PDB file of N, CA and C in Angstrom:
ATOM      1  N   ALA G  23      87.479  94.138  93.978  1.00 50.00           N
ATOM      2  CA  ALA G  23      86.721  93.792  93.247  1.00 50.00           C
ATOM      3  C   ALA G  23      85.480  94.210  93.706  1.00 50.00           C
ATOM      4  N   LYS G  24      83.890  93.818  93.361  1.00 73.00           N
ATOM      5  CA  LYS G  24      82.913  93.815  93.857  1.00 73.00           C
ATOM      6  C   LYS G  24      82.435  92.380  94.058  1.00 73.00           C
ATOM      7  N   GLY G  25      81.921  91.888  94.496  1.00 87.00           N
ATOM      8  CA  GLY G  25      81.027  90.541  93.912  1.00 87.00           C
ATOM      9  C   GLY G  25      80.650  89.649  95.250  1.00 87.00           C
ATOM     10  N   TYR G  26      80.568  88.688  95.215  1.00 92.00           N
ATOM     11  CA  TYR G  26      80.181  87.909  96.589  1.00 92.00           C
ATOM     12  C   TYR G  26      80.302  86.005  95.896  1.00 92.00           C
ATOM     13  N   LEU G  27      80.508  85.173  97.066  1.00 93.00           N
ATOM     14  CA  LEU G  27      80.413  83.896  96.594  1.00 93.00           C
ATOM     15  C   LEU G  27      79.064  83.474  97.925  1.00 93.00           C
ATOM     16  N   THR G  28      78.178  81.843  97.280  1.00 92.00           N
ATOM     17  CA  THR G  28      77.078  82.251  98.120  1.00 92.00           C
ATOM     18  C   THR G  28      77.127  80.218  98.278  1.00 92.00           C
ATOM     19  N   PHE G  29      77.180  79.787  99.550  1.00 93.00           N
ATOM     20  CA  PHE G  29      77.888  78.756 100.364  1.00 93.00           C
ATOM     21  C   PHE G  29      75.982  78.413 100.349  1.00 93.00           C
ATOM     22  N   ALA G  30      75.783  77.891  99.319  1.00 91.00           N
ATOM     23  CA  ALA G  30      74.108  77.097  99.673  1.00 91.00           C
ATOM     24  C   ALA G  30      74.572  75.410 100.129  1.00 91.00           C
ATOM     25  N   ASN G  31      73.422  75.162 100.216  1.00 89.00           N
ATOM     26  CA  ASN G  31      72.693  73.294 101.173  1.00 89.00           C
ATOM     27  C   ASN G  31      73.038  73.356 102.779  1.00 89.00           C
ATOM     28  N   LEU G  32      73.725  74.447 103.069  1.00 89.00           N
ATOM     29  CA  LEU G  32      74.015  73.868 104.966  1.00 89.00           C
ATOM     30  C   LEU G  32      73.598  74.161 106.053  1.00 89.00           C
ATOM     31  N   THR G  33      73.482  73.717 107.179  1.00 88.00           N
ATOM     32  CA  THR G  33      73.146  73.124 107.877  1.00 88.00           C
ATOM     33  C   THR G  33      72.700  75.462 109.047  1.00 88.00           C
ATOM     34  N   LYS G  34      71.398  75.277 109.483  1.00 84.00           N
ATOM     35  CA  LYS G  34      70.685  76.374 109.634  1.00 84.00           C
ATOM     36  C   LYS G  34      71.976  76.508 111.016  1.00 84.00           C
ATOM     37  N   GLN G  35      73.735  76.153 111.484  1.00 89.00           N
ATOM     38  CA  GLN G  35      74.374  77.163 112.045  1.00 89.00           C
ATOM     39  C   GLN G  35      75.511  75.507 111.798  1.00 89.00           C
ATOM     40  N   ALA G  36      76.192  77.396 111.191  1.00 93.00           N
ATOM     41  CA  ALA G  36      77.131  76.556 109.943  1.00 93.00           C
ATOM     42  C   ALA G  36      78.385  77.203 110.067  1.00 93.00           C
ATOM     43  N   SER G  37      79.986  76.516 109.286  1.00 95.00           N
ATOM     44  CA  SER G  37      80.955  77.542 109.826  1.00 95.00           C
ATOM     45  C   SER G  37      81.514  77.867 108.277  1.00 95.00           C
ATOM     46  N   VAL G  38      82.059  78.195 107.427  1.00 97.00           N
ATOM     47  CA  VAL G  38      82.800  78.045 106.727  1.00 97.00           C
ATOM     48  C   VAL G  38      84.043  78.629 106.789  1.00 97.00           C
ATOM     49  N   TYR G  39      85.309  77.485 106.572  1.00 98.00           N
ATOM     50  CA  TYR G  39      86.933  77.959 106.102  1.00 98.00           C
ATOM     51  C   TYR G  39      87.157  78.624 104.749  1.00 98.00           C
ATOM     52  N   ILE G  40      87.736  79.348 105.128  1.00 98.00           N
ATOM     53  CA  ILE G  40      88.625  79.692 103.982  1.00 98.00           C
ATOM     54  C   ILE G  40      90.410  79.708 103.798  1.00 98.00           C
ATOM     55  N   PHE G  41      90.578  78.481 102.798  1.00 98.00           N
ATOM     56  CA  PHE G  41      92.086  78.829 102.911  1.00 98.00           C
ATOM     57  C   PHE G  41      92.630  79.604 101.318  1.00 98.00           C
ATOM     58  N   ASP G  42      93.866  79.634 101.168  1.00 98.00           N
ATOM     59  CA  ASP G  42      94.496  79.497  99.243  1.00 98.00           C
ATOM     60  C   ASP G  42      94.893  78.183  99.897  1.00 98.00           C
ATOM     61  N   ILE G  43      95.408  78.009  97.982  1.00 96.00           N
ATOM     62  CA  ILE G  43      95.745  76.365  97.869  1.00 96.00           C
ATOM     63  C   ILE G  43      96.508  75.953  98.907  1.00 96.00           C
ATOM     64  N   SER G  44      97.922  77.705  99.348  1.00 97.00           N
ATOM     65  CA  SER G  44      98.901  76.811  99.873  1.00 97.00           C
ATOM     66  C   SER G  44      98.329  75.894 101.950  1.00 97.00           C
ATOM     67  N   GLY G  45      97.519  76.524 101.392  1.00 97.00           N
ATOM     68  CA  GLY G  45      97.009  75.809 103.749  1.00 97.00           C
ATOM     69  C   GLY G  45      96.994  77.481 104.465  1.00 97.00           C
ATOM     70  N   ARG G  46      96.836  78.367 103.479  1.00 98.00           N
ATOM     71  CA  ARG G  46      97.471  79.765 104.649  1.00 98.00           C
ATOM     72  C   ARG G  46      95.959  80.413 105.310  1.00 98.00           C
ATOM     73  N   PHE G  47      95.546  80.799 105.544  1.00 98.00           N
ATOM     74  CA  PHE G  47      94.105  80.304 106.514  1.00 98.00           C
ATOM     75  C   PHE G  47      94.026  81.830 105.744  1.00 98.00           C
ATOM     76  N   ILE G  48      91.990  82.173 104.743  1.00 98.00           N
ATOM     77  CA  ILE G  48      91.641  83.633 104.600  1.00 98.00           C
ATOM     78  C   ILE G  48      91.134  84.626 105.759  1.00 98.00           C
ATOM     79  N   ASN G  49      89.480  83.549 105.540  1.00 98.00           N
ATOM     80  CA  ASN G  49      88.436  84.374 106.449  1.00 98.00           C
ATOM     81  C   ASN G  49      88.077  82.586 107.159  1.00 98.00           C
ATOM     82  N   LYS G  50      86.807  83.223 108.064  1.00 97.00           N
ATOM     83  CA  LYS G  50      85.973  82.288 108.553  1.00 97.00           C
ATOM     84  C   LYS G  50      84.621  83.099 108.228  1.00 97.00           C
ATOM     85  N   ILE G  51      83.745  82.289 108.367  1.00 96.00           N
ATOM     86  CA  ILE G  51      82.270  82.997 108.590  1.00 96.00           C
ATOM     87  C   ILE G  51      81.397  82.492 108.762  1.00 96.00           C
ATOM     88  N   GLU G  52      79.841  82.811 109.566  1.00 93.00           N
ATOM     89  CA  GLU G  52      79.451  81.915 110.340  1.00 93.00           C
ATOM     90  C   GLU G  52      77.384  81.858 109.254  1.00 93.00           C
ATOM     91  N   SER G  53      76.861  81.428 109.486  1.00 86.00           N
ATOM     92  CA  SER G  53      76.076  81.321 109.242  1.00 86.00           C
ATOM     93  C   SER G  53      74.457  81.428 110.624  1.00 86.00           C
ATOM     94  N   THR G  54      73.995  81.134 111.297  1.00 76.00           N
ATOM     95  CA  THR G  54      72.941  81.352 112.495  1.00 76.00           C
ATOM     96  C   THR G  54      71.660  80.625 111.409  1.00 76.00           C
ATOM     97  N   GLU G  55      71.824  81.444 110.228  1.00 72.00           N
ATOM     98  CA  GLU G  55      70.294  81.391 109.662  1.00 72.00           C
ATOM     99  C   GLU G  55      69.172  80.170 109.119  1.00 72.00           C
ATOM    100  N   THR G  56      67.761  80.122 108.668  1.00 65.00           N
ATOM    101  CA  THR G  56      68.017  78.984 108.384  1.00 65.00           C
ATOM    102  C   THR G  56      67.794  79.572 107.244  1.00 65.00           C
ATOM    103  N   PHE G  57      68.083  80.058 105.709  1.00 73.00           N
ATOM    104  CA  PHE G  57      68.016  79.850 104.200  1.00 73.00           C
ATOM    105  C   PHE G  57      68.504  78.989 104.266  1.00 73.00           C
ATOM    106  N   GLY G  58      69.782  78.062 105.125  1.00 78.00           N
ATOM    107  CA  GLY G  58      70.599  77.790 104.198  1.00 78.00           C
ATOM    108  C   GLY G  58      72.397  77.849 103.385  1.00 78.00           C
ATOM    109  N   GLY G  59      72.373  79.327 103.459  1.00 86.00           N
ATOM    110  CA  GLY G  59      73.281  80.046 102.795  1.00 86.00           C
ATOM    111  C   GLY G  59      74.063  80.493 103.485  1.00 86.00           C
ATOM    112  N   ILE G  60      75.322  80.849 103.475  1.00 89.00           N
ATOM    113  CA  ILE G  60      76.835  82.474 104.260  1.00 89.00           C
ATOM    114  C   ILE G  60      77.129  82.919 102.488  1.00 89.00           C
ATOM    115  N   ARG G  61      76.886  83.501 101.995  1.00 91.00           N
ATOM    116  CA  ARG G  61      77.406  84.592 101.648  1.00 91.00           C
ATOM    117  C   ARG G  61      79.219  85.146 102.204  1.00 91.00           C
ATOM    118  N   TRP G  62      79.521  85.121 101.089  1.00 95.00           N
ATOM    119  CA  TRP G  62      81.149  85.403 101.491  1.00 95.00           C
ATOM    120  C   TRP G  62      81.726  87.110 100.891  1.00 95.00           C
ATOM    121  N   ASP G  63      81.626  87.760 101.075  1.00 95.00           N
ATOM    122  CA  ASP G  63      82.815  89.258 100.335  1.00 95.00           C
ATOM    123  C   ASP G  63      83.971  88.820  99.536  1.00 95.00           C
ATOM    124  N   MET G  64      84.234  87.769  99.663  1.00 96.00           N
ATOM    125  CA  MET G  64      85.594  87.757  98.608  1.00 96.00           C
ATOM    126  C   MET G  64      86.551  88.613  99.329  1.00 96.00           C
ATOM    127  N   LYS G  65      86.285  88.314 100.710  1.00 96.00           N
ATOM    128  CA  LYS G  65      87.595  89.623 101.628  1.00 96.00           C
ATOM    129  C   LYS G  65      88.255  88.762 102.555  1.00 96.00           C
ATOM    130  N   ASP G  66      90.042  89.050 102.858  1.00 97.00           N
ATOM    131  CA  ASP G  66      90.188  87.315 103.375  1.00 97.00           C
ATOM    132  C   ASP G  66      89.840  88.242 105.782  1.00 97.00           C
ATOM    133  N   SER G  67      90.176  88.121 105.974  1.00 97.00           N
ATOM    134  CA  SER G  67      90.356  88.120 107.468  1.00 97.00           C
ATOM    135  C   SER G  67      90.842  89.808 108.096  1.00 97.00           C
ATOM    136  N   ASN G  68      91.358  90.459 107.024  1.00 97.00           N
ATOM    137  CA  ASN G  68      92.387  92.205 107.326  1.00 97.00           C
ATOM    138  C   ASN G  68      91.023  93.161 106.474  1.00 97.00           C
ATOM    139  N   GLY G  69      90.315  91.970 105.471  1.00 96.00           N
ATOM    140  CA  GLY G  69      89.184  92.474 104.722  1.00 96.00           C
ATOM    141  C   GLY G  69      89.938  92.930 103.636  1.00 96.00           C
ATOM    142  N   ASN G  70      90.639  92.690 103.376  1.00 97.00           N
ATOM    143  CA  ASN G  70      91.564  92.955 101.716  1.00 97.00           C
ATOM    144  C   ASN G  70      90.661  92.185 100.469  1.00 97.00           C
ATOM    145  N   ASP G  71      90.448  92.383  99.427  1.00 95.00           N
ATOM    146  CA  ASP G  71      90.474  91.620  98.115  1.00 95.00           C
ATOM    147  C   ASP G  71      90.705  90.147  97.402  1.00 95.00           C
ATOM    148  N   VAL G  72      90.501  88.621  98.220  1.00 96.00           N
ATOM    149  CA  VAL G  72      90.748  87.910  97.352  1.00 96.00           C
ATOM    150  C   VAL G  72      91.949  88.450  96.023  1.00 96.00           C
ATOM    151  N   PRO G  73      93.074  87.541  95.772  1.00 96.00           N
ATOM    152  CA  PRO G  73      93.137  87.133  94.259  1.00 96.00           C
ATOM    153  C   PRO G  73      92.752  86.161  93.668  1.00 96.00           C
ATOM    154  N   THR G  74      92.415  86.277  92.562  1.00 96.00           N
ATOM    155  CA  THR G  74      92.549  85.319  91.352  1.00 96.00           C
ATOM    156  C   THR G  74      94.255  84.148  91.939  1.00 96.00           C
ATOM    157  N   GLY G  75      92.768  82.819  92.123  1.00 97.00           N
ATOM    158  CA  GLY G  75      93.761  81.640  92.234  1.00 97.00           C
ATOM    159  C   GLY G  75      93.190  80.819  92.757  1.00 97.00           C
ATOM    160  N   ILE G  76      93.552  79.419  93.556  1.00 98.00           N
ATOM    161  CA  ILE G  76      92.139  78.358  93.909  1.00 98.00           C
ATOM    162  C   ILE G  76      92.300  78.222  95.144  1.00 98.00           C
ATOM    163  N   TYR G  77      91.453  78.174  96.097  1.00 98.00           N
ATOM    164  CA  TYR G  77      91.463  78.012  96.907  1.00 98.00           C
ATOM    165  C   TYR G  77      90.139  77.536  97.322  1.00 98.00           C
ATOM    166  N   ILE G  78      90.060  76.404  99.161  1.00 98.00           N
ATOM    167  CA  ILE G  78      89.841  74.782  99.892  1.00 98.00           C
ATOM    168  C   ILE G  78      88.648  75.634 100.715  1.00 98.00           C
ATOM    169  N   TYR G  79      87.699  75.150 100.694  1.00 98.00           N
ATOM    170  CA  TYR G  79      86.510  75.575 101.736  1.00 98.00           C
ATOM    171  C   TYR G  79      86.322  74.067 103.056  1.00 98.00           C
ATOM    172  N   ARG G  80      86.590  74.326 103.747  1.00 97.00           N
ATOM    173  CA  ARG G  80      85.523  73.306 105.575  1.00 97.00           C
ATOM    174  C   ARG G  80      84.765  73.832 106.173  1.00 97.00           C
ATOM    175  N   VAL G  81      82.953  73.121 105.795  1.00 96.00           N
ATOM    176  CA  VAL G  81      82.135  73.852 105.975  1.00 96.00           C
ATOM    177  C   VAL G  81      81.984  72.889 107.759  1.00 96.00           C
ATOM    178  N   THR G  82      81.754  73.260 108.278  1.00 95.00           N
ATOM    179  CA  THR G  82      81.112  72.750 109.668  1.00 95.00           C
ATOM    180  C   THR G  82      80.014  73.201 110.299  1.00 95.00           C
ATOM    181  N   GLY G  83      79.056  72.386 110.908  1.00 93.00           N
ATOM    182  CA  GLY G  83      77.467  72.380 111.159  1.00 93.00           C
ATOM    183  C   GLY G  83      77.062  71.705 112.129  1.00 93.00           C
ATOM    184  N   LYS G  84      76.135  72.324 112.547  1.00 90.00           N
ATOM    185  CA  LYS G  84      74.847  70.996 113.315  1.00 90.00           C
ATOM    186  C   LYS G  84      73.673  71.470 112.957  1.00 90.00           C
ATOM    187  N   ASP G  85      73.204  69.904 112.652  1.00 87.00           N
ATOM    188  CA  ASP G  85      71.831  69.675 112.442  1.00 87.00           C
ATOM    189  C   ASP G  85      70.837  70.218 113.221  1.00 87.00           C
ATOM    190  N   SER G  86      69.394  69.786 113.138  1.00 85.00           N
ATOM    191  CA  SER G  86      68.769  70.540 114.000  1.00 85.00           C
ATOM    192  C   SER G  86      68.440  70.422 115.205  1.00 85.00           C
ATOM    193  N   SER G  87      69.055  68.520 115.275  1.00 90.00           N
ATOM    194  CA  SER G  87      69.029  68.374 116.654  1.00 90.00           C
ATOM    195  C   SER G  87      70.597  69.509 117.973  1.00 90.00           C
ATOM    196  N   GLY G  88      70.768  69.764 117.104  1.00 89.00           N
ATOM    197  CA  GLY G  88      72.081  70.226 117.433  1.00 89.00           C
ATOM    198  C   GLY G  88      73.789  69.506 117.985  1.00 89.00           C
ATOM    199  N   LYS G  89      73.525  68.123 116.596  1.00 94.00           N
ATOM    200  CA  LYS G  89      74.578  67.260 116.860  1.00 94.00           C
ATOM    201  C   LYS G  89      75.776  68.056 115.171  1.00 94.00           C
ATOM    202  N   ASP G  90      76.302  67.218 116.237  1.00 95.00           N
ATOM    203  CA  ASP G  90      77.601  67.796 115.407  1.00 95.00           C
ATOM    204  C   ASP G  90      76.889  67.240 113.197  1.00 95.00           C
ATOM    205  N   VAL G  91      77.019  67.726 112.604  1.00 93.00           N
ATOM    206  CA  VAL G  91      77.397  66.828 111.475  1.00 93.00           C
ATOM    207  C   VAL G  91      78.366  66.710 110.507  1.00 93.00           C
ATOM    208  N   GLU G  92      79.445  65.830 109.528  1.00 95.00           N
ATOM    209  CA  GLU G  92      80.463  65.609 108.688  1.00 95.00           C
ATOM    210  C   GLU G  92      80.822  67.498 108.269  1.00 95.00           C
ATOM    211  N   ASP G  93      82.046  67.187 108.621  1.00 96.00           N
ATOM    212  CA  ASP G  93      82.354  68.275 108.051  1.00 96.00           C
ATOM    213  C   ASP G  93      82.801  68.264 106.125  1.00 96.00           C
ATOM    214  N   LYS G  94      82.425  69.031 105.216  1.00 95.00           N
ATOM    215  CA  LYS G  94      82.834  68.767 103.900  1.00 95.00           C
ATOM    216  C   LYS G  94      83.825  69.809 103.520  1.00 95.00           C
ATOM    217  N   VAL G  95      85.382  69.466 102.647  1.00 97.00           N
ATOM    218  CA  VAL G  95      85.946  69.809 102.327  1.00 97.00           C
ATOM    219  C   VAL G  95      85.970  69.880 100.689  1.00 97.00           C
ATOM    220  N   ASN G  96      85.801  71.126 100.133  1.00 97.00           N
ATOM    221  CA  ASN G  96      85.858  70.937  98.968  1.00 97.00           C
ATOM    222  C   ASN G  96      86.703  72.599  97.862  1.00 97.00           C
ATOM    223  N   LYS G  97      86.921  72.859  96.844  1.00 97.00           N
ATOM    224  CA  LYS G  97      88.389  73.817  95.749  1.00 97.00           C
ATOM    225  C   LYS G  97      87.072  74.065  95.337  1.00 97.00           C
ATOM    226  N   PHE G  98      87.629  76.051  94.892  1.00 97.00           N
ATOM    227  CA  PHE G  98      87.283  76.625  94.376  1.00 97.00           C
ATOM    228  C   PHE G  98      87.667  78.061  93.731  1.00 97.00           C
ATOM    229  N   ALA G  99      87.736  78.260  92.670  1.00 96.00           N
ATOM    230  CA  ALA G  99      88.148  79.119  91.732  1.00 96.00           C
ATOM    231  C   ALA G  99      88.105  80.012  92.345  1.00 96.00           C
ATOM    232  N   VAL G 100      88.808  81.659  91.748  1.00 95.00           N
ATOM    233  CA  VAL G 100      88.513  83.673  92.368  1.00 95.00           C
ATOM    234  C   VAL G 100      89.013  83.514  91.065  1.00 95.00           C
ATOM    235  N   ILE G 101      87.963  84.285  89.715  1.00 93.00           N
ATOM    236  CA  ILE G 101      89.225  84.368  88.597  1.00 93.00           C
ATOM    237  C   ILE G 101      88.045  86.076  88.578  1.00 93.00           C
ATOM    238  N   LYS G 102      89.431  86.710  88.157  1.00 88.00           N
ATOM    239  CA  LYS G 102      89.246  88.058  88.561  1.00 88.00           C
ATOM    240  C   LYS G 102      88.972  88.990  85.891  1.00 88.00           C
TER     241      LYS G 102
END
C-alpha cells in the first residue's frame, strides 16, 4: 500500500518508536529537521508494508537547548 503518516508538532531533534498492539517493535524514525514533523512510509524495519491494525508510538526528543523533553506515548490505527 502506498501512503504515509506524519507525526507533527515535534521538537527539532525527535525520534518516533513504533510498536504493534502486542508491543513488538516495528520501526524507528528520526528527525533533525526544523519543520517539526516526521513522515513515516508505513513500513517496518525490514521494508515491509505494515498490515491493518492498531499501533503504539513513543516520541522522544530534545528542546532547542538540547535538554530531553518528556516522552509522549499514544496509539493510531492503520486501515487499508
